Structures are given as structure tokens and as C-alpha cells.
Coordinates of N, CA and C in Angstrom, one line a residue:
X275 N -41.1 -23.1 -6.4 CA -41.0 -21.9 -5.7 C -39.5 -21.4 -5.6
X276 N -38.6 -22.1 -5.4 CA -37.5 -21.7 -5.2 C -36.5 -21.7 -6.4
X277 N -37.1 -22.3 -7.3 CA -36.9 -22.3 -8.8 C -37.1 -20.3 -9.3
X278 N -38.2 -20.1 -9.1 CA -38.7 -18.7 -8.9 C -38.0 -17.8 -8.5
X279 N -37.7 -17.9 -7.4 CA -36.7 -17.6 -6.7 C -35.5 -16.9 -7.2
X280 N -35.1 -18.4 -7.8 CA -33.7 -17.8 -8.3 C -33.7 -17.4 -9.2
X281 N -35.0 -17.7 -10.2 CA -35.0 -16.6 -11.4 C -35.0 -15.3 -11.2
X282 N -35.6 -15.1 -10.0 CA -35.5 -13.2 -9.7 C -34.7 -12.9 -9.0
X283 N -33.7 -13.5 -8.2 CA -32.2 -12.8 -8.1 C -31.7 -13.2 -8.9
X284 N -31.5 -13.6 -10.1 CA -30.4 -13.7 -11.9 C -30.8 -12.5 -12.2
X285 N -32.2 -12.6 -11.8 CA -33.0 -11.0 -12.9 C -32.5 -9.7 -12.2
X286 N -32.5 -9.7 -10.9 CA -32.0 -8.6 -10.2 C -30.5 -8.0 -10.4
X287 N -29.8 -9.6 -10.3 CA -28.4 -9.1 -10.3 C -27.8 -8.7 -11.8
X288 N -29.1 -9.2 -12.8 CA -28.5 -8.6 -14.6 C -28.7 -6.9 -14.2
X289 N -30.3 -6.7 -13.4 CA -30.4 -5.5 -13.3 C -29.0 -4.3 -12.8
X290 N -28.2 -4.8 -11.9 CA -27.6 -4.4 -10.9 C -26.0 -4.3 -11.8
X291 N -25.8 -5.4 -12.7 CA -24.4 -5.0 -13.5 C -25.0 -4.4 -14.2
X292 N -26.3 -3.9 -14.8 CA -26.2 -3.0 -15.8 C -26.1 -1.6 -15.7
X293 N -26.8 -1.2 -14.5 CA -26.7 -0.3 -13.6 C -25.5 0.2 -13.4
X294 N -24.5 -1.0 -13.0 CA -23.3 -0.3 -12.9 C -22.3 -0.1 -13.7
X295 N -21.6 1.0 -13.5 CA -20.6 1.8 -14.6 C -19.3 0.6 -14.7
X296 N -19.0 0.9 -15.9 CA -17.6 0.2 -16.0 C -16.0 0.6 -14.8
X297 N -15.0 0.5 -14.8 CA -14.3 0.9 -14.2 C -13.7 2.0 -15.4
X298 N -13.7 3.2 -15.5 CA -12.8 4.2 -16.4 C -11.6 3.6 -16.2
X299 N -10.4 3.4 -17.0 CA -9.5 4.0 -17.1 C -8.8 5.5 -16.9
X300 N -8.6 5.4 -15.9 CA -8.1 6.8 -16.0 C -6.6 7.0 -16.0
X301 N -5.8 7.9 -16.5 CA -4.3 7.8 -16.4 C -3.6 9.0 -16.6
X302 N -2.8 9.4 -15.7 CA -2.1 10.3 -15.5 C -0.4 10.5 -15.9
X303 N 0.1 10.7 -16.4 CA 1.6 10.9 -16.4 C 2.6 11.8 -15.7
X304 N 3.4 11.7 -15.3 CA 4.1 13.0 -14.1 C 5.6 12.6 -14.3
X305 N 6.7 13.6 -14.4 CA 8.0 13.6 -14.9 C 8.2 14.3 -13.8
X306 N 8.1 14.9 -12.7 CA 8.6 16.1 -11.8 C 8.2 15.3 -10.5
X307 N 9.0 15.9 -9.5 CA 8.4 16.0 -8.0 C 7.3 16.9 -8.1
X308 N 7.2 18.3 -8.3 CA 6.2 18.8 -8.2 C 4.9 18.6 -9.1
X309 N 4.9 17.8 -9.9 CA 4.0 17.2 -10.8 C 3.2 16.0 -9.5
X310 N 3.9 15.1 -8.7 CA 3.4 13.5 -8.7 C 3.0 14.2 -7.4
X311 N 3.8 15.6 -6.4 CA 3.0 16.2 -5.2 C 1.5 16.4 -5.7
X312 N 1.6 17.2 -6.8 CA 0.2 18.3 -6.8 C -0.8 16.9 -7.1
X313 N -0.4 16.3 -8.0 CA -1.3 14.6 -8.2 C -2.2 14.1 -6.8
X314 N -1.3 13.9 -5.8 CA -1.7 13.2 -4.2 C -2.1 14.1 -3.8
X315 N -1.8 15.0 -4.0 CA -2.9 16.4 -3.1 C -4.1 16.2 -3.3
X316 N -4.4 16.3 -4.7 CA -5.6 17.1 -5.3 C -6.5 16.0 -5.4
X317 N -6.1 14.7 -6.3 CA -7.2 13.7 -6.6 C -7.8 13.1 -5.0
X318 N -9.2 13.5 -5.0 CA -9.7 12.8 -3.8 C -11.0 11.9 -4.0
X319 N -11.2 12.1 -6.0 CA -12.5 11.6 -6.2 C -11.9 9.7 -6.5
X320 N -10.8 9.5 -6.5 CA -10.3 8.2 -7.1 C -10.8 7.1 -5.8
X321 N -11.1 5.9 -6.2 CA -11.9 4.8 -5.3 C -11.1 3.5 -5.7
X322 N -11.7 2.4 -5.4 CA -11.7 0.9 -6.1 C -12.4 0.9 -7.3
X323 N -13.3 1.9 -7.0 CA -14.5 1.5 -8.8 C -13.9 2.5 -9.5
X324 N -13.1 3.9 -9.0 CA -13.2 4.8 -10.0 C -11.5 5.0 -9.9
X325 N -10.6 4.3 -10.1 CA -8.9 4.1 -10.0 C -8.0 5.0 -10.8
X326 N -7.2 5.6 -10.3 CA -6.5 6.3 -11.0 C -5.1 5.8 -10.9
X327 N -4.5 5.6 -12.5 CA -2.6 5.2 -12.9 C -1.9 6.4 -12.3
X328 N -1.6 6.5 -11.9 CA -0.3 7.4 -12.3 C 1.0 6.6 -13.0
X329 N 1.5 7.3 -14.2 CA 2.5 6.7 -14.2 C 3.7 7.5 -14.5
X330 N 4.6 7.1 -13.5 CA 5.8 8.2 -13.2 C 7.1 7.7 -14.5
X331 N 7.6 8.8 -14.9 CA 8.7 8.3 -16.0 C 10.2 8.0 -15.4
X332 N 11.1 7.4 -15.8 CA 12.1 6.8 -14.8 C 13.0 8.3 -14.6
X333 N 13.4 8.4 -13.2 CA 14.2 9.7 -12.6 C 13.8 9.5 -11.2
X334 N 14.3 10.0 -10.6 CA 14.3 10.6 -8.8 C 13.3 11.6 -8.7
X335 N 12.3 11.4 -7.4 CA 11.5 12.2 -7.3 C 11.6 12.5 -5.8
X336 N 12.0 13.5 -4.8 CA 11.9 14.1 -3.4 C 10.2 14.0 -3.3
X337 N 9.7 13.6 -2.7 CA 8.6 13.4 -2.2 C 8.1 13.0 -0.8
X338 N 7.3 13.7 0.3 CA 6.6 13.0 1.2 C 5.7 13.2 1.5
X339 N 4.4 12.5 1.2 CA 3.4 12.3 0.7 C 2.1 11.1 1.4
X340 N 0.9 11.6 2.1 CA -0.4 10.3 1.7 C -0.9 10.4 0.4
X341 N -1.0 9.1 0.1 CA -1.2 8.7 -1.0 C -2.6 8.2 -1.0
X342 N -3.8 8.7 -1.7 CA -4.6 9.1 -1.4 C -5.3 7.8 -2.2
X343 N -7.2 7.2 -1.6 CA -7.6 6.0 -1.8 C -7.8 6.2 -3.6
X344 N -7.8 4.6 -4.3 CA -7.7 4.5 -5.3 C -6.8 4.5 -6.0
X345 N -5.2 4.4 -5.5 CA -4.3 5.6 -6.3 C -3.4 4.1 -6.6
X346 N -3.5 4.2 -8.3 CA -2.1 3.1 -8.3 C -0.8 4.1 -9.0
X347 N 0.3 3.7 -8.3 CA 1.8 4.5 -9.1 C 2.5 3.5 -9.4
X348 N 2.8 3.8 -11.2 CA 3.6 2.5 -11.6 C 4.6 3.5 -12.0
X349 N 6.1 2.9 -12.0 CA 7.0 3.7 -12.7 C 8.7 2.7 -12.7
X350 N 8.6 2.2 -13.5 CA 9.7 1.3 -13.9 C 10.7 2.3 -14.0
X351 N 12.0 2.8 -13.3 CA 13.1 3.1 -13.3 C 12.7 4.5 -12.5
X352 N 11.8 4.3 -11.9 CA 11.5 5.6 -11.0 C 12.4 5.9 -9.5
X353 N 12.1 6.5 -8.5 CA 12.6 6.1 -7.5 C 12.4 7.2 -6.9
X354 N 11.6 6.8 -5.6 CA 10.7 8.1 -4.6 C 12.0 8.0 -3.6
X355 N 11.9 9.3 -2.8 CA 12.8 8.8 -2.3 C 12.8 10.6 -1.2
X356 N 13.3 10.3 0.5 CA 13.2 11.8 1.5 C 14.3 11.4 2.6
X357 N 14.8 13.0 2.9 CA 15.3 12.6 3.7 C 15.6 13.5 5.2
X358 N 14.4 13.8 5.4 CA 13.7 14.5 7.0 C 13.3 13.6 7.3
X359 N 12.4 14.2 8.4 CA 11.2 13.5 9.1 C 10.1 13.0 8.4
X360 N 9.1 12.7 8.6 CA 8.4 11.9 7.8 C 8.7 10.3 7.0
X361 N 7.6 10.0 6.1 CA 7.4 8.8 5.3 C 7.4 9.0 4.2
X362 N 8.5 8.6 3.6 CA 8.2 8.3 1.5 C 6.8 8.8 1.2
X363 N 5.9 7.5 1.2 CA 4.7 7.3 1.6 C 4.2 6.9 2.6
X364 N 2.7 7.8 2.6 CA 1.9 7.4 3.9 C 0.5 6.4 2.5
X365 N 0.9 5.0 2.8 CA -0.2 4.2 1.8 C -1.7 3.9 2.8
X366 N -2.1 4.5 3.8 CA -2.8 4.1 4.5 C -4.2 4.6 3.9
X367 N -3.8 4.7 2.6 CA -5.6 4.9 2.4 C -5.8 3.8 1.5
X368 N -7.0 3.8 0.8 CA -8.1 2.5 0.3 C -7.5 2.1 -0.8
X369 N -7.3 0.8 -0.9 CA -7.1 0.0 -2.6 C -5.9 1.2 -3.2
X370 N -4.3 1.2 -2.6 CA -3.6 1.6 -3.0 C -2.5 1.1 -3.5
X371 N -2.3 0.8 -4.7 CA -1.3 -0.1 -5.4 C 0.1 0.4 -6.1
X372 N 1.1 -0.1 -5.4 CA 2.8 0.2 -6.0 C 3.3 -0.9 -6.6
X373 N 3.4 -0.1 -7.8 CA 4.2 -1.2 -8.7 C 5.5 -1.1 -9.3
X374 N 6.1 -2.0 -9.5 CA 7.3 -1.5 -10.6 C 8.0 -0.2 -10.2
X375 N 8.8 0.2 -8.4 CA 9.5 1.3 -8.4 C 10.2 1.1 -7.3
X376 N 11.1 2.2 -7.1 CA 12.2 2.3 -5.7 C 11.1 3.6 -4.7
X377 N 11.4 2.8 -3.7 CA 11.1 4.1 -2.7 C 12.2 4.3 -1.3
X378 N 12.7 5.3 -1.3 CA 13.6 4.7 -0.3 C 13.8 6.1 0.5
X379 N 13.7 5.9 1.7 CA 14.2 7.0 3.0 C 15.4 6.6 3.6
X380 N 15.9 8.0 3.1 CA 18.1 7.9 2.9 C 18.4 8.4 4.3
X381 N 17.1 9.1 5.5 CA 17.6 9.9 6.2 C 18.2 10.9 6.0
X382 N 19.1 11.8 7.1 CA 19.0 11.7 8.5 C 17.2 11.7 9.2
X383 N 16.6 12.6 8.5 CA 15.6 12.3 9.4 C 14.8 11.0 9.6
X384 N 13.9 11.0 10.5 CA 13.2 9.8 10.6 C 11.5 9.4 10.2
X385 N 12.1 8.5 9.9 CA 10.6 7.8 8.8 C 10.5 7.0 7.9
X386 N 9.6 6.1 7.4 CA 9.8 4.8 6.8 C 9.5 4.9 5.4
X387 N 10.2 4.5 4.4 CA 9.5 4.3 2.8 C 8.0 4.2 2.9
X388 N 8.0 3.5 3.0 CA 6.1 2.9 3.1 C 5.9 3.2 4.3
X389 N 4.7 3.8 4.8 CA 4.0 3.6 6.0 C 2.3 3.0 5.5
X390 N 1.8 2.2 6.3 CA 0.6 1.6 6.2 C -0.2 1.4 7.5
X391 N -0.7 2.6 8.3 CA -1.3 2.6 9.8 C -2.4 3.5 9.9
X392 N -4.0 3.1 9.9 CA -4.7 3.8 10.3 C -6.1 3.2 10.5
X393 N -6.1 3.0 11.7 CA -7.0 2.1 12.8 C -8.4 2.9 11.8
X394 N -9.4 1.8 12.2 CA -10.6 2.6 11.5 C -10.9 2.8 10.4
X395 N -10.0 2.9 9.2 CA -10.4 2.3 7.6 C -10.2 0.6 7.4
X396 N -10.8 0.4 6.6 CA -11.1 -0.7 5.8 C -9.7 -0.8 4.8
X397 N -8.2 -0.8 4.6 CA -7.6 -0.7 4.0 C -7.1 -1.7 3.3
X398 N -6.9 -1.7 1.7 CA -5.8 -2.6 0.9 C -4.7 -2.2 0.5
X399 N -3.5 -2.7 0.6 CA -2.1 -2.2 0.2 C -1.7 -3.4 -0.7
X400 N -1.3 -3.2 -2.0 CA -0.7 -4.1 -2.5 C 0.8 -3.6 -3.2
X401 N 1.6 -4.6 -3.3 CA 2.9 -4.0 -3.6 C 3.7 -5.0 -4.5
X402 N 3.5 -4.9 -5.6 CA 4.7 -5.5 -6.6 C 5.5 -5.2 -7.1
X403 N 6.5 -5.7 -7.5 CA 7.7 -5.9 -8.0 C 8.6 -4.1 -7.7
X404 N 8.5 -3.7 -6.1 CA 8.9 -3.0 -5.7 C 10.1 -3.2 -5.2
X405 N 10.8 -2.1 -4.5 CA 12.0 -1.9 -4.0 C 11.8 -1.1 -2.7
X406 N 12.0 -1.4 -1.4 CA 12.0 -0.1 -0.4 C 12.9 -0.5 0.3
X407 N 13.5 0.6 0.9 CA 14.9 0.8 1.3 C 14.3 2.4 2.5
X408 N 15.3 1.9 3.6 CA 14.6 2.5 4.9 C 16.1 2.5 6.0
X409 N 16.0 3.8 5.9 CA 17.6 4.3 6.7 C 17.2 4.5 8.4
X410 N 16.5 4.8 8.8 CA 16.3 4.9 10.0 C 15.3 4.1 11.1
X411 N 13.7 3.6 10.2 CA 12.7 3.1 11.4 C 13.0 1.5 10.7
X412 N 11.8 1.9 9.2 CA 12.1 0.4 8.3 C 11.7 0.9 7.0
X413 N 11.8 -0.3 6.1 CA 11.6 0.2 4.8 C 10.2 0.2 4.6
X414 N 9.5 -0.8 5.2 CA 8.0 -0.9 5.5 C 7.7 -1.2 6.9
X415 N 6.7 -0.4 7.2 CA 6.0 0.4 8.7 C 4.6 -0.4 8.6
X416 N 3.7 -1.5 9.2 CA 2.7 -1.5 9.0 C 1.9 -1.8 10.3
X417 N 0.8 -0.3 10.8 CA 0.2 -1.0 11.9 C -1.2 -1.5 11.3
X418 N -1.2 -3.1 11.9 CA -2.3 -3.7 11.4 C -3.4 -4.1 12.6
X419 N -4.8 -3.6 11.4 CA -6.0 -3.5 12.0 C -7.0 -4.0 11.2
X420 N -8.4 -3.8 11.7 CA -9.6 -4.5 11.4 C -9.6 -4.2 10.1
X421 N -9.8 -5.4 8.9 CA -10.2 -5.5 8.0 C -9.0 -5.3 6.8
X422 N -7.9 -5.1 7.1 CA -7.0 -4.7 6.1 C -6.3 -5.8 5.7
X423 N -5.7 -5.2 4.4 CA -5.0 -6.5 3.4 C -4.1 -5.9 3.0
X424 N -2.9 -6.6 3.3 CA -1.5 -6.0 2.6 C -1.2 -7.4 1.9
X425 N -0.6 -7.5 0.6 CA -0.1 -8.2 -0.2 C 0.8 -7.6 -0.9
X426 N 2.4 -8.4 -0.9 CA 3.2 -7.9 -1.8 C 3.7 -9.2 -2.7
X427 N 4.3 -9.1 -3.6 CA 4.7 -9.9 -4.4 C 5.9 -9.8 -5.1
X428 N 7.2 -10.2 -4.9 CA 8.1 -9.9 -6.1 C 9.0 -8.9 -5.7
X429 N 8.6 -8.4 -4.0 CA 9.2 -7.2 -3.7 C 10.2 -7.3 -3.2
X430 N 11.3 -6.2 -2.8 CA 12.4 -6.2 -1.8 C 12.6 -4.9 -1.0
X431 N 12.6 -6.1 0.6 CA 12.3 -4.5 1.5 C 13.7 -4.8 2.6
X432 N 14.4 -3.4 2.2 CA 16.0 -3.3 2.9 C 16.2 -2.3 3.7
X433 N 16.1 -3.1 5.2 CA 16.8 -1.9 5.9 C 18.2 -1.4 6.0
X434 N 18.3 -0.5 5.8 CA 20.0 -0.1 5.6 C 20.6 0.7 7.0
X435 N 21.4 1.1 7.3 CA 21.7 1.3 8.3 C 21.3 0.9 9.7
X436 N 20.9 1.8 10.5 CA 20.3 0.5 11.7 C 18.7 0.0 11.7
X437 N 17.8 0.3 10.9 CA 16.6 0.3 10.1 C 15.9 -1.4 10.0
X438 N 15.2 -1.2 10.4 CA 14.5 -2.9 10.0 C 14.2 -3.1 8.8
X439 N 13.9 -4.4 7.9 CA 13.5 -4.2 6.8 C 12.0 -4.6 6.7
X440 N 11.4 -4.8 7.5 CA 9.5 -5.0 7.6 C 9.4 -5.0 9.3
X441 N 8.8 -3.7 9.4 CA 8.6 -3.5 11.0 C 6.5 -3.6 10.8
X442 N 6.0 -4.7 12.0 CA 4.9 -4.0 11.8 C 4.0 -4.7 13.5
X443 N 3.1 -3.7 13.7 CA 2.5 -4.0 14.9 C 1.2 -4.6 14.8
X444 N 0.6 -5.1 15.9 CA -1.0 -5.4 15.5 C -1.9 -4.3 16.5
X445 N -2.6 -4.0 16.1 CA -3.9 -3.0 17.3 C -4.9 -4.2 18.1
X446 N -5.0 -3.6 19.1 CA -5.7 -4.7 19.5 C -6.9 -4.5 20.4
X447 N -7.6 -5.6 20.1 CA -9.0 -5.3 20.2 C -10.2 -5.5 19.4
X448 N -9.3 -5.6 17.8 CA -9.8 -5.3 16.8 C -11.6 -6.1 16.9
X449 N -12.7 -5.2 16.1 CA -13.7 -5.7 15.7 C -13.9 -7.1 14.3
X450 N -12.7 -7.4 13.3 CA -12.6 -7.8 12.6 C -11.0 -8.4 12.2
X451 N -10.5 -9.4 11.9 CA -9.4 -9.4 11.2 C -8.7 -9.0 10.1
X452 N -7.0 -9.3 10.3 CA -6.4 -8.5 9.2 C -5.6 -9.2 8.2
X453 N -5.1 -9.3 7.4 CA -4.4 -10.1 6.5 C -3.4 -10.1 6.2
X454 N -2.2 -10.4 6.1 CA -1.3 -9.9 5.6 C -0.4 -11.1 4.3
X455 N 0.2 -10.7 3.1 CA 0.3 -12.0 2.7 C 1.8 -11.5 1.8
X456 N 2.9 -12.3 2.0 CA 3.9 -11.9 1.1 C 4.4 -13.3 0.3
X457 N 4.6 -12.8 -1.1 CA 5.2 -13.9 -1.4 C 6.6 -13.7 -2.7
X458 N 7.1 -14.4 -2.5 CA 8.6 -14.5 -3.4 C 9.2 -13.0 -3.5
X459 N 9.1 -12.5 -1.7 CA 9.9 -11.0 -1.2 C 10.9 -11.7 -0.9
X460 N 12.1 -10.5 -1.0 CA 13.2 -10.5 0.2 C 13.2 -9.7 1.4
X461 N 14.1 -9.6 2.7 CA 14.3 -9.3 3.5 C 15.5 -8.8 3.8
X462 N 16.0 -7.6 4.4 CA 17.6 -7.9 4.7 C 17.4 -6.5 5.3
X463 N 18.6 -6.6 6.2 CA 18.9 -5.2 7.4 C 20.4 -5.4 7.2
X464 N 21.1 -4.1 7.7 CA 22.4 -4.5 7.8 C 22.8 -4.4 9.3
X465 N 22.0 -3.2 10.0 CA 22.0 -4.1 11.7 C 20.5 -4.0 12.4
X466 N 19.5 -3.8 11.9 CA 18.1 -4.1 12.3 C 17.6 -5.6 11.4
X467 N 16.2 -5.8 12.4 CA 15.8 -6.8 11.9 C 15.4 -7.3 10.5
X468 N 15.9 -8.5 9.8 CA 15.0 -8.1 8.4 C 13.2 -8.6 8.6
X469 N 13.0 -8.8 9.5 CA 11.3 -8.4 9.7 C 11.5 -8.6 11.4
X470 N 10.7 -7.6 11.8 CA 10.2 -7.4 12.9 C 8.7 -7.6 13.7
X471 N 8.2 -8.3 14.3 CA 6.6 -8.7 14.6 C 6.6 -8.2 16.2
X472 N 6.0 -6.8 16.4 CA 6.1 -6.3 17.8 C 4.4 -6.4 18.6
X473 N 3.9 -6.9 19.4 CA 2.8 -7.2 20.4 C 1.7 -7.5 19.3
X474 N 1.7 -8.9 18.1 CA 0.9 -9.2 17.6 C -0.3 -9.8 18.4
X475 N -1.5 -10.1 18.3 CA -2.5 -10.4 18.5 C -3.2 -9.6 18.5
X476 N -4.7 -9.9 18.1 CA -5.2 -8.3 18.4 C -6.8 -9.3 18.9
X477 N -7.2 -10.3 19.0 CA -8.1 -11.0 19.3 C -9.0 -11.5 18.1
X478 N -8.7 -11.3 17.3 CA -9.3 -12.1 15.8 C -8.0 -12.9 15.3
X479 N -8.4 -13.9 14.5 CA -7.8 -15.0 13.5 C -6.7 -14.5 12.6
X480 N -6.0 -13.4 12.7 CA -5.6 -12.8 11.5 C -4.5 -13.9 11.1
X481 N -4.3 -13.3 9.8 CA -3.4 -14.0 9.1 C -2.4 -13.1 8.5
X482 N -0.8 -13.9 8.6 CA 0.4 -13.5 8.3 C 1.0 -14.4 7.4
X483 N 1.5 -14.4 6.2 CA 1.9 -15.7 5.6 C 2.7 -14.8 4.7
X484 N 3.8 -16.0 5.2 CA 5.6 -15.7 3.7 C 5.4 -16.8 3.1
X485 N 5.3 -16.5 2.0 CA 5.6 -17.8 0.7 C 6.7 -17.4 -0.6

């Protein structure tokens, strides 16, 4: 019987990858600020299954921007970069991946390269072989909540002026835990903290780990 069994969940689940669509490649290219804005505006169909590249060509781009679920931006010699109020980026939406670039908030105004805060989604942030650099709050801002995964790898996050270089809080209460995981990053402030951990616990297991 249970032989049986499992022949008809094998049979179910051939049914179920065949059913499902491949991942598209999809990919975009953008040389301009006003190119990589109208990009984050507009795409709202992009997911984990249906992912969209952008890939920015190396130059300065003024940008402040959510960066919307699905969205990976690769750009070797790129460099995002504001300096009002607001965030570089706001990465707080789904399965959103930075790779290979600078992001940096020069000031005067106030706001963080990266920001990653929004109680209520299910969020992933992944971040390699970046650069963020943060003149006023931090270079990375993360309020952490149910279910979210930040992983960076390879990165370096610099607070410059009085700026932390990894500021981030926990919500609390949460329904589920959150993750956080960095490895072979740097840190450094030149008078803020190079990471800062403000009223963590949130009553789940979460996990925080530098390697």
C-alpha cells in the first residue's frame, strides 16, 4: 500500500514540473538614470518564477527608487547613488537581488543606500559583491520581520560621516522568524557604528550570523 502510495505522489509531482513553466530569462539593459527610473516604475509583473536582469552599464546613476519584487540589478562599474531625503534603494520587496555595484547616499539629505523594512511581506534580499556607502542614517537600514532573509556575500557596507555602516531593528511580536546571514563582508564607520543591533528580539528563534 504504501509502495502505491508513493508511486502516485512521483506521478503527481512529474505531473506538476511539467505543468510548470520554465523560469524566462528575461533581461533588460539601461545606460541612463531615466532609463533604470522608468524600469522600477513600470515592471510590476516580475516574481521569483518570472525574474527580471537588469543590467546597468558602468556610469553614475541619481536615483531614488522601490525596487520592485523579482528585480535583480547587476552592473559592474555602476554606481547608484542621492543626495536628499529618501533611500538609494527601497529593496523591501520579494526575491530582490544586488549584484556587482556601488550604491551610495552622499547626503545632505537623509536616508540610507539600501533600505530593507516592511512588516507583512514575506521578503528576500540578497546582496553580492556590493558596495554601499551611507552619509547620514547607514549604508544598510534593515527592519527585520516574519519570514525574511537577507544574505550578503562579498559585500562592503561604509558608513561615512556620522552614518553607521549596518543599522538594523527587529519588529516584535512577530508570527514567524527571520534570518539574516552575512559572510566574508566588511564593516566600517568613520564616527557611527560599523553595525548597529537596536531592540532585537522579536519572540521567534531568529537568526543573525557573520562568517
Amino acid at each position: 500500500m504504501l509502495a502505491k502510495l508513493d508511486r502516485r505522489v512521483r506521478r503527481a509531482m512529474r505531473r506538476v514540473l511539467r505543468m510548470t513553466p520554465a523560469r524566462p530569462e528575461r533581461v533588460v539593459h539601461v545606460s541612463t538614470s531615466g532609463e533604470l527610473v522608468r524600469v522600477l516604475r513600470r515592471v510590476r509583473w516580475a516574481s521569483a518564477r518570472h525574474p527580471l536582469l537588469v543590467r546597468l552599464a558602468p556610469g553614475d546613476y541619481r536615483v531614488s527608487s522601490w525596487v520592485p519584487d523579482g528585480i535583480t540589478l547587476d552592473g559592474p562599474g555602476a554606481r547608484l547613488w542621492w543626495d536628499e531625503d529618501g533611500d538609494v534603494l527601497n529593496a523591501s520587496g520579494r526575491d530582490v537581488i544586488l549584484r556587482r555595484l556601488t550604491v551610495d547616499h552622499v547626503g545632505p539629505g537623509r536616508g540610507y543606500a539600501v533600505h530593507a523594512d516592511g512588516p507583512g511581506r514575506s521578503a528576500r534580499l540578497t546582496l553580492v559583491d556590493v558596495t554601499l556607502r551611507g552619509a547620514t542614517k547607514a549604508s544598510l537600514g534593515l527592519g527585520l520581520f516574519a519570514g525574511q532573509e537577507v544574505q550578503a556575500t562579498g559585500s562592503r557596507f561604509e558608513g561615512t560621516a556620522g552614518a553607521d555602516g549596518v543599522y538594523a531593528h527587529n519588529w516584535h511580536s512577530q508570527p514567524a522568524p527571520c534570518r539574516i546571514e552575512m559572510h566574508g563582508c566588511t564593516y566600517t564607520a568613520e564616527a557611527g557604528a560599523p553595525t548597529r543591533w537596536v531592540d532585537l528580539g522579536s519572540g521567534q528563534p531568529d537568526v543573525v550570523r557573520f562568517a
